[in-house]
mmCIF file of C-alpha atoms in Angstrom:
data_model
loop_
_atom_site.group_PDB
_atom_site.id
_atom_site.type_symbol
_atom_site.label_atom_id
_atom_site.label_comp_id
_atom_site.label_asym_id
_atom_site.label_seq_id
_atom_site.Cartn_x
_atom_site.Cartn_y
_atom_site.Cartn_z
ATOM 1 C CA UNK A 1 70.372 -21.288 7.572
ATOM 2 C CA UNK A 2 67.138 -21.109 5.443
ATOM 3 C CA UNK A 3 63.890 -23.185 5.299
ATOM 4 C CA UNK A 4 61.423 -23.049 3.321
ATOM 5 C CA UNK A 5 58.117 -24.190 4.081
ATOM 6 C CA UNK A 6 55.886 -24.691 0.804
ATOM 7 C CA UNK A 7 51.941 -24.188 0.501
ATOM 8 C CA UNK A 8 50.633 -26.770 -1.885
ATOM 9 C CA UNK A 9 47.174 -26.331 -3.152
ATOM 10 C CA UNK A 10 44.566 -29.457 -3.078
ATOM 11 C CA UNK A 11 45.265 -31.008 -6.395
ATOM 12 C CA UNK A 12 42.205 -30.643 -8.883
ATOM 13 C CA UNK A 13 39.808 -33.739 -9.701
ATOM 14 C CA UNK A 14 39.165 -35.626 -13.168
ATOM 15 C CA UNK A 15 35.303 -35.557 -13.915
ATOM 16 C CA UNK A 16 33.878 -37.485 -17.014
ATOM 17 C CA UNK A 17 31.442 -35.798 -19.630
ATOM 18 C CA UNK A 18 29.004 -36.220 -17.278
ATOM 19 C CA UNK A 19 30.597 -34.691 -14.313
ATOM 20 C CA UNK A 20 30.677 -37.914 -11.800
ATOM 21 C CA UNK A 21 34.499 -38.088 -9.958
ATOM 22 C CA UNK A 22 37.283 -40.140 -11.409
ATOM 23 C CA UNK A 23 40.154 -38.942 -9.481
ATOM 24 C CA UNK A 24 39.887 -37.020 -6.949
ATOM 25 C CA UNK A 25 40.891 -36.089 -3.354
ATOM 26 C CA UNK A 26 38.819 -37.720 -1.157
ATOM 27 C CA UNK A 27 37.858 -39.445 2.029
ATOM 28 C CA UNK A 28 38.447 -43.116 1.036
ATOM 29 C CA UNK A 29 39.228 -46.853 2.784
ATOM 30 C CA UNK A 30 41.737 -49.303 2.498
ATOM 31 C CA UNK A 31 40.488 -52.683 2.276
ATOM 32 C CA UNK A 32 42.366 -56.325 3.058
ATOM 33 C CA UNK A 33 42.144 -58.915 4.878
ATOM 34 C CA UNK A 34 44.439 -60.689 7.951
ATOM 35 C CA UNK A 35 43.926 -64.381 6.638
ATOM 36 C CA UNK A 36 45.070 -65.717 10.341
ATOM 37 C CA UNK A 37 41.714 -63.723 11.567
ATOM 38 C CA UNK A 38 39.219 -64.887 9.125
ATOM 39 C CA UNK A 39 36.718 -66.805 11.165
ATOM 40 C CA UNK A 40 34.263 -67.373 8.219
ATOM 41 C CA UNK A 41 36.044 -67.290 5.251
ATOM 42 C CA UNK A 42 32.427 -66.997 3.251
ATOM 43 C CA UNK A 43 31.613 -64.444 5.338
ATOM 44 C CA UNK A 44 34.518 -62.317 5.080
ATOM 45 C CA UNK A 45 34.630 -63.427 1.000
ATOM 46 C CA UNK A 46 30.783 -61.683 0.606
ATOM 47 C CA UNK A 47 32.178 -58.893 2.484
ATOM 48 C CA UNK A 48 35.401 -58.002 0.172
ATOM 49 C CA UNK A 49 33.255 -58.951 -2.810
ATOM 50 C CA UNK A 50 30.372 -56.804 -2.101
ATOM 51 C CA UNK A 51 33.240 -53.652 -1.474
ATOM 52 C CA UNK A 52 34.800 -54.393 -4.521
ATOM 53 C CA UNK A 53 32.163 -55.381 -6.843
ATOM 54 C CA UNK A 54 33.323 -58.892 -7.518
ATOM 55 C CA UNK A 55 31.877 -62.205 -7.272
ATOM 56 C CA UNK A 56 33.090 -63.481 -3.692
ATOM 57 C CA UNK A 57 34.318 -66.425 -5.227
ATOM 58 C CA UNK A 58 37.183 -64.490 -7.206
ATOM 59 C CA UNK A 59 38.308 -63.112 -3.413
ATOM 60 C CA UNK A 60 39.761 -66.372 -1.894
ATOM 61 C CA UNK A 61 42.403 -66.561 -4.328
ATOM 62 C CA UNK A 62 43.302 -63.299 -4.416
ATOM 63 C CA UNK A 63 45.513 -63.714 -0.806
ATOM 64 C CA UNK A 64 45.971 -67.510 -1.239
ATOM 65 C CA UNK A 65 49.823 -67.148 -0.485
ATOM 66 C CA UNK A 66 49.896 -64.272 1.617
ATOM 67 C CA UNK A 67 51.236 -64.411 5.195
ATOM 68 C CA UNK A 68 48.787 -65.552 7.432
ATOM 69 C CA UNK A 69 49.582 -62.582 10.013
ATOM 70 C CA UNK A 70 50.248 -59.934 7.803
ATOM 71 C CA UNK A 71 47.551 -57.775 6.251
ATOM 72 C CA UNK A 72 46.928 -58.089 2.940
ATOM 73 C CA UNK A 73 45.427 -55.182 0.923
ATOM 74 C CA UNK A 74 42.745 -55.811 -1.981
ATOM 75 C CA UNK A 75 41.391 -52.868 -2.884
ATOM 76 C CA UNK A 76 40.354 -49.085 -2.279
ATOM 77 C CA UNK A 77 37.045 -47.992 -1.661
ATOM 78 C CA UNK A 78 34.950 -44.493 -1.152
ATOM 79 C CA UNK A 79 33.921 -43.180 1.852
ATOM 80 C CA UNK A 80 29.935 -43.147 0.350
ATOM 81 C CA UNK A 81 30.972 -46.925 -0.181
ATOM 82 C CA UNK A 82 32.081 -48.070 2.828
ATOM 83 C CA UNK A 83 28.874 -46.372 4.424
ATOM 84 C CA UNK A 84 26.565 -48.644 2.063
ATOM 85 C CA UNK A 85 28.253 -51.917 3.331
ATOM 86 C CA UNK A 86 26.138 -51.860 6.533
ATOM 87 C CA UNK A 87 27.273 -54.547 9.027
ATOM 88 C CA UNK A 88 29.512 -56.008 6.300
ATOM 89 C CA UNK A 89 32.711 -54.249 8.072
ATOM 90 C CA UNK A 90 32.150 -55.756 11.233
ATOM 91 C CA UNK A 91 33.660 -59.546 9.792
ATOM 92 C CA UNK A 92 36.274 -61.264 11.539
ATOM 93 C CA UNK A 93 39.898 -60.950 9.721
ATOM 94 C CA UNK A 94 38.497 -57.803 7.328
ATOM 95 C CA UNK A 95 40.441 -54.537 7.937
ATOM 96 C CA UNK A 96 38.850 -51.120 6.988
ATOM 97 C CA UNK A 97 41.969 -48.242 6.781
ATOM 98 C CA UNK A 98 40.207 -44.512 6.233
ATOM 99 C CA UNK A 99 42.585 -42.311 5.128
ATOM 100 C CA UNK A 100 42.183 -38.981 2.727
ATOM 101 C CA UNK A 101 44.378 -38.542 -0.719
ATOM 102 C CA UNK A 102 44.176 -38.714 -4.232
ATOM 103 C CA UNK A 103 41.111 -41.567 -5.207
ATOM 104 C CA UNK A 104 40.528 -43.213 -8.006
ATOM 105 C CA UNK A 105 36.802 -44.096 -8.156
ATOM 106 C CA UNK A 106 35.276 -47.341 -9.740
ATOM 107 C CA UNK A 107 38.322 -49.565 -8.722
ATOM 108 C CA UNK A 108 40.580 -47.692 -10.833
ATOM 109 C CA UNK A 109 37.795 -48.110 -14.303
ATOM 110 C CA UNK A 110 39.862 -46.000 -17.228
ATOM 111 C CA UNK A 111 42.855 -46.004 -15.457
ATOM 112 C CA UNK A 112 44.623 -46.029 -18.907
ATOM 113 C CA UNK A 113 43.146 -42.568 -19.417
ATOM 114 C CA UNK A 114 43.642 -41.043 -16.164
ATOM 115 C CA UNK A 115 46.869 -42.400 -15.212
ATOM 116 C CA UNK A 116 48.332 -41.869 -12.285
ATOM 117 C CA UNK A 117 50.436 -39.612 -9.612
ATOM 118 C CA UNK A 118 53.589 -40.933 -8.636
ATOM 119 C CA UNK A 119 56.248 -39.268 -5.487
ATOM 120 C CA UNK A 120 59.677 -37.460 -6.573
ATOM 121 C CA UNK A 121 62.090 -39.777 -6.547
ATOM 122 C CA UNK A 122 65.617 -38.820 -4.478
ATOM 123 C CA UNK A 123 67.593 -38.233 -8.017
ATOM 124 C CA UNK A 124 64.928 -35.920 -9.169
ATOM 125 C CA UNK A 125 64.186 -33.882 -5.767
ATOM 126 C CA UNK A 126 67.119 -31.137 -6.929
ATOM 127 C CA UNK A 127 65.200 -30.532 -10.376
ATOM 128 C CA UNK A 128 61.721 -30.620 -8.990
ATOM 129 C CA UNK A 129 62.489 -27.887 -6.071
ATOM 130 C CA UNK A 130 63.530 -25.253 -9.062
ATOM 131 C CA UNK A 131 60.520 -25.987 -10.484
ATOM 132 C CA UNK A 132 58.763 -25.036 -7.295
ATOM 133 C CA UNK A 133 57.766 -28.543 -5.980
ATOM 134 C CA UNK A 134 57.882 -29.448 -2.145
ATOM 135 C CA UNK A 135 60.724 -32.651 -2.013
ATOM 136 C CA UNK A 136 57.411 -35.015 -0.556
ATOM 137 C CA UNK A 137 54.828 -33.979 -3.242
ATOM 138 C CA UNK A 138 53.105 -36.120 -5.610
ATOM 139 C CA UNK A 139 53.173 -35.574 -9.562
ATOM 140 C CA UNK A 140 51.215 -36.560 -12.496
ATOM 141 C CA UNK A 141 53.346 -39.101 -14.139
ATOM 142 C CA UNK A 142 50.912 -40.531 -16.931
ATOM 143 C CA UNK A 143 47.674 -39.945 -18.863
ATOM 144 C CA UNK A 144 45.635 -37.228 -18.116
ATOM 145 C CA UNK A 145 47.312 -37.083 -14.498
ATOM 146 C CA UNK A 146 50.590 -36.523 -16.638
ATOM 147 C CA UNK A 147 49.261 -34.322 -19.308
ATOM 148 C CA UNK A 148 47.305 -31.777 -16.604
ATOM 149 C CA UNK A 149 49.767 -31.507 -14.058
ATOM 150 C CA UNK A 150 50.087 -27.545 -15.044
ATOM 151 C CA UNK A 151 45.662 -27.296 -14.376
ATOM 152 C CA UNK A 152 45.410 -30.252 -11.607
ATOM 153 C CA UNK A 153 48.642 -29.242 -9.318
ATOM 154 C CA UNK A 154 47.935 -25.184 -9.493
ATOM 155 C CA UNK A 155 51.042 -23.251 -8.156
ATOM 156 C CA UNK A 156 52.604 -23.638 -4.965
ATOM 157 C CA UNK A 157 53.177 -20.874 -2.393
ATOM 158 C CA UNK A 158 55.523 -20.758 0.787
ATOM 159 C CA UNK A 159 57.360 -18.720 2.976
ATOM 160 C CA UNK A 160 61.391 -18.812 2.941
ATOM 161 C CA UNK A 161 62.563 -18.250 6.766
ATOM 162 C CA UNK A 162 66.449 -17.505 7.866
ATOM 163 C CA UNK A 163 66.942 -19.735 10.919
ATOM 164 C CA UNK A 164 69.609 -19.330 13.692
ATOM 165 C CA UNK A 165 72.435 -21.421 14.251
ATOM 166 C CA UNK A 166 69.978 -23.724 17.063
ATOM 167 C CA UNK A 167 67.140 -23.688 14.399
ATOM 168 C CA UNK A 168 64.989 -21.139 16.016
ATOM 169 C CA UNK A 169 63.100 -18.863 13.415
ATOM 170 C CA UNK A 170 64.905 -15.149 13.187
ATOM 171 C CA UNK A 171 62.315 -13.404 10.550
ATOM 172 C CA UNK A 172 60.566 -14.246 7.173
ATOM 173 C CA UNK A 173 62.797 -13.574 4.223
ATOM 174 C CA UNK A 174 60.278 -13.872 1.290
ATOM 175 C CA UNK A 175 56.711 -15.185 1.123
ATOM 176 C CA UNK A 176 54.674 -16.332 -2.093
ATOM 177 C CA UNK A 177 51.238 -17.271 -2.485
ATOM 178 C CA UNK A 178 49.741 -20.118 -3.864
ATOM 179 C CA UNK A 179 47.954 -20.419 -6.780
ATOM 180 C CA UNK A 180 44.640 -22.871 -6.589
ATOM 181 C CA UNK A 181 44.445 -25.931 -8.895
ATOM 182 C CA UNK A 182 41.810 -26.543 -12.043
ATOM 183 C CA UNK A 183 39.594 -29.471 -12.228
ATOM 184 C CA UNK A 184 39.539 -31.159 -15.888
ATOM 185 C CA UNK A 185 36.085 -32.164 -17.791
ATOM 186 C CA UNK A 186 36.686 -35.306 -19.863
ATOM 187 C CA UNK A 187 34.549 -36.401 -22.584
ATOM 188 C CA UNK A 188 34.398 -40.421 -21.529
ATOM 189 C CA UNK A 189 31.664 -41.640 -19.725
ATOM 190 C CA UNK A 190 32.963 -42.979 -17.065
ATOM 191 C CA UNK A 191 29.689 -45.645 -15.791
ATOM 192 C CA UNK A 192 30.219 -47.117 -19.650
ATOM 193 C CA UNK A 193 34.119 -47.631 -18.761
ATOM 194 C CA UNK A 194 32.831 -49.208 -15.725
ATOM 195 C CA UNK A 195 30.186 -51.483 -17.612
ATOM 196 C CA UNK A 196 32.929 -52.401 -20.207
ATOM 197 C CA UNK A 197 36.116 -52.895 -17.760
ATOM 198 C CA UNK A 198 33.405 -55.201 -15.001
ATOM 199 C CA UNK A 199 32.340 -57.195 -18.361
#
């Protein structure tokens, strides 16, 4: 049989006119709370709201009806945010997920311009892979993410390999390189968005 093994290059970040990050991929936290855990509900309140840039009163609410046991997620941070918050991760009930993918900084601000990246669906897996897309890759599906997938995603690579019947590699049929993604320049300003969306 044949596999194929693809080599996708990091997808390219959004900038605004000013060149600060609206998208990009980055080191980044999850943030939510375990409501059953909260030992100071002010406490962990302050914390969320100072993360998110919200009053803490507005947090509260916001997981009201979850499940007490279950995490709840409110947000995404940065990495360079979580590192401001100090002692303000250490609260009871607060839960602080790092991971690294695609980030939307300022809480999403101008999300209606940058859109958003969405994974191939099963039904569309068949017309993706002739267009050279790995089955689990993500695609721009609106806005700018939409409109620059041919700059943002670059060109994938990959290496197609004939198998034996147990699965074991024989040789390397056919190898193609990769291509690296373009970053996009905007013209909004993306602190204004901010000001406007947080008023």
């Amino acid at each position: 049989q044949l596999y194929m093994v693809y080599f996708v290059p990091e997808r390219g970040a959004l900038y605004d006119r000013n060149g600060l990050p609206m998208a990009a991929q980055a080191e980044a936290y999850a943030v939510g709370v375990v409501p059953s855990e909260i030992a100071d509900p002010d406490a962990a309140a302050t914390a969320m709201g100072r993360a998110l840039g919200v009053a803490p009163a507005l947090i509260p609410p916001r997981y009201e009806f979850a499940a007490p046991d279950e995490y709840f997620p409110l947000g995404e941070i940065s990495a360079a945010e979580y590192s401001r918050l100090g002692g303000l991760v250490n609260v009871a009930g607060t839960r602080w997920d790092a991971y690294t993918s695609r980030f939307y900084y300022g809480h999403g601000a101008g999300a209606h311009v940058t859109g958003y990246t969405s994974f191939i669906q099963p039904e569309e897996v068949a017309d993706f892979q002739a267009r050279g897309f790995a089955s689990d890759q993500r695609f721009g599906s609106s806005g700018l993410e939409g409109w620059g997938e041919p700059y943002l995603a670059g060109r994938n690579g990959g290496q197609l390999t004939l198998l034996d019947a147990a699965g074991n590699p024989l040789r390397a049929i056919a190898l193609g390189d990769s291509s690296p993604a373009q970053d996009i320049y905007t013209t909004l300003d993306f602190e204004l968005q901010e000001a406007a969306q947080f008023a």
